[in-house]
Amino acid sequence: MSLPVPQETASQEAARSLLTALTGHAPAGLWSAPGRVNLIGEHTDYNEGFVLPFAIPHRTVAAVGLRDDARIRVASTFTDEQIEVGLDELDRLFPTATGSEPAVPEWAAYPLGVAWALQQATRSTGSGNGFSGIDIAIASDVPVGAGLSSSAAIEGATASALNDLWNTGLDRAALARIGRRAENEAVGAPTGIMDQMASMLGEPDAAIFLDCRSLEANLVPVGVAQAGLAILVMDTRVQHAHSTGGYRDRRAACERGAAIMGVPSLRDVSVADLDRAATLMDDVTFRRVRHIVTENQRVLDTVRMLREHGARAIGDLLVASHASMRDDFEISVPELDTAVASALAAGAIGARMTGGGFGGAAIALVEQDAVADVADAVRAAFAASGFTEPHLFTVTPSAGAHRDA
């Protein structure tokens, strides 16, 4: 008896159709990568600290076709725009100085930046001289601007495709580093590597405990469903962008705090050091430092609690994380605070904003049979405050980047 053929997702169908419309040919293959939710550990990644993200079911799909010339064209269902350049032009386009405008539209800088970074990484080995031309069509159901790393999903899908078609032979961690370089230097967003690692390394029912200094990654069972719980994402629909000034200012404050403490990064500052830190730096810098130091500890505590006691034991840590981001790092917004407060008031075990801040989404750990009630309470609170209605949905830890077809 033959097995049923899996139905294509809407994103797979859309990417395939777009590529076929562009080229007149079926794609050589489909590759996809997920967005991510960060369970805990915000802004610790670029401070060489600890994070605990997991991949979500929402994915970006890249349908890719081979060309008979040395050019690369990218298209997306997000826009009618198409960008085409010669592969030998990528060195001229990139790198972009961090914080400046990309040399191409930002949506195109992600896949083109990955192609550039992959060429850079492999050229020294002699494998960068025979890259074939490529057409890439991108479709996605990862919410854009929600803090769920739609950018890393684009990078992961593109890097996976090019790694296969260009036969560069890089492992998943190396492809995550390719994605980070594209985001830092091609797009100009000074992010860490958490998003790319989560998108590449995700596994079902597991979070990725990542040491952002060593890049050692260990899977930690989350066990949300087994505990009778669900993870509710509350997308505020307040758009954010990592390449804007607030993110850069926070990173600069962290670097300033590390220099004052005489350490390479805030990873090297412990909770016990905070009293001394308070005497050495201004109030704003100290509060930025205090968030990073205590957030690192909260990640370690969350990993321990998950392993020893399960998902029901981490609620207070999520709540403390949000308070730290709101008060010390000052990256929350009223919509995020409303989402967290209303979810907790409706019975959520824990809740916090997730992602880089200044908008985006929050998460709540909720009893499975109370998801609808909590969601209704959040919608009501947003309506009472005059906010745009949030987008609410549940997620489960899911698989990372792979070839779909």
Coordinates of C-alpha atoms in Angstrom, one line a residue:
M1 CA 0.0 0.0 0.0
S2 CA 1.4 3.4 -1.0
L3 CA 1.7 6.1 1.6
P4 CA -0.4 9.3 1.1
V5 CA 1.5 12.2 -0.4
P6 CA 1.6 15.2 2.1
Q7 CA -0.4 18.2 1.0
E8 CA 1.7 21.3 0.3
T9 CA 1.3 24.1 2.7
A10 CA 0.1 27.5 1.5
S11 CA 3.6 28.9 1.7
Q12 CA 5.1 25.9 -0.3
E13 CA 2.5 26.3 -3.0
A14 CA 2.9 30.1 -3.1
A15 CA 6.7 29.8 -3.4
R16 CA 6.5 27.1 -6.0
S17 CA 4.0 29.0 -8.1
L18 CA 5.9 32.2 -8.0
L19 CA 9.2 30.6 -9.0
T20 CA 7.4 28.8 -11.9
A21 CA 5.8 32.1 -13.0
L22 CA 9.2 33.8 -13.0
T23 CA 11.1 31.2 -14.8
G24 CA 8.6 29.0 -16.7
H25 CA 10.1 26.0 -15.0
A26 CA 9.4 24.0 -11.8
P27 CA 11.9 24.7 -9.0
A28 CA 14.9 22.5 -8.4
G29 CA 13.6 22.2 -4.9
L30 CA 11.9 23.7 -1.9
W31 CA 13.6 24.5 1.3
S32 CA 12.1 26.0 4.5
A33 CA 13.1 27.3 7.9
P34 CA 11.0 28.3 10.9
G35 CA 10.6 31.4 12.9
R36 CA 11.3 31.2 16.6
V37 CA 9.9 32.1 20.0
N38 CA 12.4 32.8 22.7
L39 CA 11.2 31.2 25.8
I40 CA 13.6 33.3 27.9
G41 CA 16.9 35.1 27.5
E42 CA 16.5 38.5 25.7
H43 CA 19.4 40.6 24.5
T44 CA 21.8 38.2 26.1
D45 CA 23.0 36.7 22.9
Y46 CA 25.2 39.5 21.7
N47 CA 26.6 39.7 25.3
E48 CA 27.9 36.1 24.9
G49 CA 25.4 34.9 27.4
F50 CA 22.6 32.3 27.4
V51 CA 19.3 32.0 25.5
L52 CA 16.5 29.4 25.4
P53 CA 14.6 29.7 22.1
F54 CA 12.6 27.1 20.2
A55 CA 11.5 26.8 16.6
I56 CA 7.8 27.4 15.8
P57 CA 5.6 25.7 13.2
H58 CA 5.4 28.9 11.1
R59 CA 7.9 28.7 8.2
T60 CA 9.5 30.6 5.4
V61 CA 9.8 28.6 2.1
A62 CA 12.4 29.3 -0.6
A63 CA 11.6 27.7 -4.0
V64 CA 14.9 27.8 -5.9
G65 CA 15.8 27.2 -9.6
L66 CA 19.2 27.0 -11.3
R67 CA 20.1 29.5 -14.0
D68 CA 22.6 29.1 -16.9
D69 CA 24.3 32.4 -16.1
A70 CA 26.1 33.9 -13.1
R71 CA 23.2 36.0 -11.8
I72 CA 21.0 35.8 -8.8
R73 CA 17.3 36.9 -8.8
V74 CA 15.1 37.1 -5.7
A75 CA 11.4 37.6 -5.6
S76 CA 8.8 37.3 -2.8
T77 CA 5.1 37.1 -2.3
F78 CA 5.5 40.1 0.0
T79 CA 6.1 42.5 -2.9
D80 CA 5.8 42.8 -6.7
E81 CA 9.5 43.9 -6.7
Q82 CA 12.2 41.6 -8.1
I83 CA 15.9 42.2 -7.6
E84 CA 18.5 40.7 -9.9
V85 CA 22.2 41.2 -9.7
G86 CA 25.4 39.4 -10.9
L87 CA 27.0 37.0 -8.4
D88 CA 30.2 39.0 -8.9
E89 CA 28.3 42.2 -7.9
L90 CA 27.6 41.0 -4.3
D91 CA 31.0 42.0 -3.1
R92 CA 30.3 45.5 -4.2
L93 CA 26.8 45.6 -2.6
F94 CA 28.0 44.2 0.7
P95 CA 29.0 44.6 3.4
T96 CA 26.9 47.5 4.5
A97 CA 28.1 49.3 7.6
T98 CA 26.1 48.3 10.6
G99 CA 23.1 50.6 11.0
S100 CA 23.2 52.1 7.5
E101 CA 20.8 51.5 4.7
P102 CA 21.2 48.3 2.7
A103 CA 22.4 48.7 -0.9
V104 CA 19.2 46.9 -2.0
P105 CA 15.6 46.9 -0.6
E106 CA 15.8 45.4 2.9
W107 CA 13.6 42.4 2.1
A108 CA 16.1 41.4 -0.6
A109 CA 19.2 42.1 1.5
Y110 CA 18.4 39.0 3.6
P111 CA 18.6 36.4 0.8
L112 CA 21.2 38.3 -1.2
G113 CA 23.2 38.8 1.9
V114 CA 23.2 35.1 2.6
A115 CA 24.5 34.4 -0.9
W116 CA 27.3 36.9 -0.3
A117 CA 28.2 35.6 3.1
L118 CA 28.2 32.0 1.8
Q119 CA 30.5 33.0 -1.0
Q120 CA 32.8 34.7 1.5
A121 CA 32.9 31.7 3.8
T122 CA 33.7 29.2 1.1
R123 CA 35.9 31.3 -1.3
S124 CA 39.1 30.8 0.8
T125 CA 38.8 27.0 0.3
G126 CA 38.6 27.4 -3.4
S127 CA 35.0 26.3 -3.7
G128 CA 33.8 29.8 -4.4
N129 CA 34.7 29.9 -8.1
G130 CA 31.9 27.9 -9.6
F131 CA 28.7 29.2 -8.1
S132 CA 25.8 28.7 -10.5
G133 CA 23.2 31.4 -11.1
I134 CA 20.1 31.1 -8.9
D135 CA 16.4 32.2 -8.9
I136 CA 14.8 32.4 -5.5
A137 CA 11.1 32.8 -4.7
I138 CA 10.1 33.3 -1.1
A139 CA 6.8 32.9 0.7
S140 CA 6.2 32.8 4.4
D141 CA 3.6 32.5 7.1
V142 CA 5.9 33.8 9.9
P143 CA 4.4 37.0 11.1
V144 CA 6.6 39.9 10.0
G145 CA 7.6 42.5 12.6
A146 CA 6.2 40.4 15.5
G147 CA 9.6 39.5 17.1
L148 CA 9.3 35.9 15.9
S149 CA 12.4 36.2 13.7
S150 CA 10.9 36.2 10.2
S151 CA 14.3 37.5 9.1
A152 CA 16.2 34.4 10.4
A153 CA 13.6 32.2 8.7
I154 CA 14.4 33.8 5.3
E155 CA 18.1 33.4 6.0
G156 CA 17.8 29.8 7.1
A157 CA 15.7 28.8 4.1
T158 CA 18.0 30.5 1.7
A159 CA 21.2 29.2 3.3
S160 CA 19.9 25.7 3.3
A161 CA 19.0 25.9 -0.4
L162 CA 22.3 27.4 -1.5
N163 CA 24.3 25.0 0.7
D164 CA 22.7 22.1 -1.2
L165 CA 22.7 23.5 -4.7
W166 CA 26.2 25.0 -4.5
N167 CA 27.4 21.9 -2.7
T168 CA 29.3 23.9 0.0
G169 CA 28.9 21.2 2.6
L170 CA 28.4 23.4 5.7
D171 CA 26.7 22.1 8.8
R172 CA 23.7 23.7 10.4
A173 CA 25.7 25.8 13.0
A174 CA 27.9 27.1 10.2
L175 CA 24.8 28.1 8.2
A176 CA 23.5 29.9 11.3
R177 CA 26.7 31.9 11.3
I178 CA 26.2 32.7 7.6
G179 CA 22.8 34.0 8.4
R180 CA 24.1 36.2 11.3
R181 CA 26.8 37.7 9.0
A182 CA 24.2 38.5 6.4
E183 CA 22.0 40.2 9.0
N184 CA 24.8 42.1 10.6
E185 CA 26.8 43.2 7.6
A186 CA 24.4 43.0 4.6
V187 CA 21.2 44.2 6.3
G188 CA 23.0 46.3 8.9
A189 CA 21.1 44.9 12.0
P190 CA 23.5 44.4 15.0
T191 CA 21.8 41.2 16.2
G192 CA 23.3 38.1 17.9
I193 CA 23.1 34.6 16.7
M194 CA 20.2 33.2 18.7
D195 CA 17.6 33.6 16.0
Q196 CA 19.6 31.8 13.3
M197 CA 20.6 29.0 15.6
A198 CA 17.0 28.4 16.7
S199 CA 15.8 28.4 13.1
M200 CA 18.5 25.9 12.0
L201 CA 18.7 23.6 15.1
G202 CA 15.1 23.4 16.2
E203 CA 13.6 20.0 17.2
P204 CA 10.0 19.0 18.1
D205 CA 9.1 19.5 21.8
A206 CA 12.5 21.0 22.6
A207 CA 14.1 24.3 23.3
I208 CA 17.7 25.0 22.4
F209 CA 19.9 26.0 25.4
L210 CA 22.5 28.0 23.6
D211 CA 25.8 29.3 25.0
C212 CA 26.3 32.3 22.8
R213 CA 30.1 32.4 23.6
S214 CA 31.0 28.8 22.7
L215 CA 27.9 28.2 20.5
E216 CA 27.5 24.9 22.4
A217 CA 23.8 24.0 21.9
N218 CA 21.9 21.4 24.0
L219 CA 18.2 20.4 23.6
V220 CA 16.0 20.8 26.6
P221 CA 12.6 19.1 26.7
V222 CA 9.9 21.6 27.2
G223 CA 7.0 19.2 27.8
V224 CA 4.3 21.9 27.6
A225 CA 1.6 19.6 26.1
Q226 CA 2.4 16.8 28.6
A227 CA 1.9 19.3 31.4
G228 CA -1.5 20.2 30.1
L229 CA -0.3 23.6 29.0
A230 CA -0.1 25.7 25.9
I231 CA 2.1 28.6 24.7
L232 CA 0.0 31.5 23.5
V233 CA 1.6 34.0 21.2
M234 CA 0.2 37.5 21.5
D235 CA 1.3 39.5 18.5
T236 CA 0.6 43.1 19.3
R237 CA 0.9 44.1 15.6
V238 CA 3.2 46.9 16.7
Q239 CA 6.0 46.7 14.1
H240 CA 9.6 46.8 15.1
A241 CA 12.9 46.7 13.3
H242 CA 16.3 45.6 14.7
S243 CA 18.2 48.0 12.5
T244 CA 16.6 51.0 14.3
G245 CA 18.4 53.1 16.9
G246 CA 16.8 51.6 20.1
Y247 CA 18.5 48.3 19.5
R248 CA 21.8 49.8 18.7
D249 CA 21.6 52.0 21.8
R250 CA 21.0 49.0 24.1
R251 CA 23.9 47.1 22.5
A252 CA 26.2 50.1 23.0
A253 CA 25.2 50.4 26.6
C254 CA 26.0 46.8 27.2
E255 CA 29.5 47.3 25.6
R256 CA 30.0 50.4 27.8
G257 CA 29.0 48.5 30.9
A258 CA 31.4 45.6 30.1
A259 CA 34.3 48.1 29.5
I260 CA 33.6 49.8 32.9
M261 CA 33.6 46.4 34.6
G262 CA 36.9 45.5 32.8
V263 CA 35.5 42.3 31.2
P264 CA 35.2 41.1 27.6
S265 CA 31.4 40.9 27.8
L266 CA 28.6 41.0 30.3
R267 CA 28.7 37.2 30.3
D268 CA 31.6 37.7 32.7
V269 CA 29.5 39.7 35.2
S270 CA 27.6 37.8 37.9
V271 CA 24.7 38.8 40.0
A272 CA 27.1 39.1 42.9
D273 CA 29.0 41.8 41.0
L274 CA 26.0 44.1 40.6
D275 CA 26.5 46.0 43.9
R276 CA 29.9 47.0 42.7
A277 CA 28.6 47.8 39.2
A278 CA 26.1 50.2 40.7
T279 CA 28.9 52.3 42.1
L280 CA 30.8 52.6 38.9
M281 CA 28.3 53.6 36.2
D282 CA 25.4 55.9 35.6
D283 CA 21.9 54.8 36.4
V284 CA 20.9 54.0 32.8
T285 CA 24.0 52.0 32.0
F286 CA 23.6 50.1 35.3
R287 CA 20.0 49.1 34.6
R288 CA 21.0 47.9 31.1
V289 CA 23.7 45.8 32.7
R290 CA 21.5 44.5 35.5
H291 CA 19.0 43.2 33.0
I292 CA 21.6 41.2 31.1
V293 CA 23.2 39.8 34.2
T294 CA 19.9 38.8 35.8
E295 CA 18.5 37.5 32.5
N296 CA 21.4 35.2 32.1
Q297 CA 20.7 33.8 35.5
R298 CA 17.0 33.4 34.7
V299 CA 17.9 31.3 31.6
L300 CA 20.1 29.0 33.7
D301 CA 17.3 28.8 36.3
T302 CA 14.7 28.0 33.6
V303 CA 16.7 25.2 32.1
R304 CA 17.2 23.7 35.6
M305 CA 13.5 24.0 36.4
L306 CA 12.4 22.5 33.1
R307 CA 14.7 19.5 33.7
E308 CA 13.9 19.0 37.3
H309 CA 10.2 20.1 37.7
G310 CA 8.7 20.7 34.2
A311 CA 7.0 23.5 32.4
R312 CA 4.7 24.4 35.3
A313 CA 7.7 25.6 37.4
I314 CA 8.9 28.4 35.1
G315 CA 6.0 30.9 35.3
D316 CA 7.6 33.2 37.9
L317 CA 10.8 33.4 35.8
L318 CA 8.9 34.5 32.8
V319 CA 7.2 37.2 34.8
A320 CA 10.5 38.4 36.2
S321 CA 12.0 38.5 32.8
H322 CA 9.3 40.8 31.5
A323 CA 9.6 43.2 34.4
S324 CA 13.3 43.4 33.8
M325 CA 12.8 44.2 30.1
R326 CA 10.2 46.7 30.9
D327 CA 11.9 48.5 33.7
D328 CA 15.7 48.0 33.3
F329 CA 16.2 47.5 29.6
E330 CA 13.2 49.6 28.7
I331 CA 12.3 47.8 25.5
S332 CA 8.6 47.1 26.1
V333 CA 5.7 49.2 24.9
P334 CA 2.2 49.7 26.3
E335 CA 0.7 47.0 24.1
L336 CA 3.2 44.4 25.3
D337 CA 2.7 45.3 28.9
T338 CA -1.1 45.1 28.4
A339 CA -0.8 41.7 26.8
V340 CA 1.3 40.3 29.7
A341 CA -0.8 41.9 32.4
S342 CA -4.1 40.8 31.0
A343 CA -3.0 37.3 30.3
L344 CA -1.7 36.9 33.9
A345 CA -4.9 38.4 35.3
A346 CA -6.9 35.8 33.3
G347 CA -4.9 33.0 34.8
A348 CA -1.8 32.5 32.8
I349 CA 1.0 30.7 34.7
G350 CA 3.6 33.1 33.3
A351 CA 4.0 35.7 30.5
R352 CA 6.6 37.9 29.0
M353 CA 7.4 39.8 25.9
T354 CA 9.6 37.9 23.5
G355 CA 12.1 39.1 20.9
G356 CA 14.0 42.3 20.5
G357 CA 11.3 44.6 21.9
F358 CA 9.9 48.0 20.8
G359 CA 6.9 46.1 19.6
G360 CA 6.3 42.6 18.4
A361 CA 4.9 39.8 20.5
A362 CA 4.5 38.4 24.0
I363 CA 4.0 34.9 25.1
A364 CA 1.9 33.4 27.9
L365 CA 2.1 29.9 29.4
V366 CA -1.6 28.9 29.7
E367 CA -3.7 25.9 30.8
Q368 CA -4.8 24.1 27.6
D369 CA -8.5 24.4 28.5
A370 CA -8.1 28.1 29.3
V371 CA -6.5 29.3 26.0
A372 CA -9.8 30.8 24.7
D373 CA -10.6 32.6 27.9
V374 CA -7.1 34.1 28.2
A375 CA -7.2 35.1 24.5
D376 CA -10.6 36.8 25.0
A377 CA -9.3 38.7 28.0
V378 CA -6.3 40.0 26.1
R379 CA -8.5 41.1 23.2
A380 CA -10.8 42.9 25.6
A381 CA -7.9 44.6 27.3
F382 CA -6.6 45.8 23.9
A383 CA -10.0 47.1 22.9
A384 CA -10.5 48.9 26.2
S385 CA -7.1 50.6 25.7
G386 CA -7.9 51.6 22.1
F387 CA -5.1 49.4 20.7
T388 CA -5.2 47.5 17.4
E389 CA -6.7 44.0 17.8
P390 CA -3.8 41.6 18.5
H391 CA -3.1 38.4 16.5
L392 CA -3.3 35.5 18.9
F393 CA -2.3 31.9 18.2
T394 CA -0.6 28.9 20.0
V395 CA 2.7 27.4 19.0
T396 CA 4.6 24.2 19.8
P397 CA 8.4 23.6 19.6
S398 CA 9.0 22.4 16.1
A399 CA 11.7 21.3 13.6
G400 CA 14.4 23.5 12.2
A401 CA 15.5 24.2 8.6
H402 CA 15.3 21.4 6.1
R403 CA 14.6 20.6 2.4
D404 CA 10.9 20.1 1.8
A405 CA 10.9 18.7 -1.7

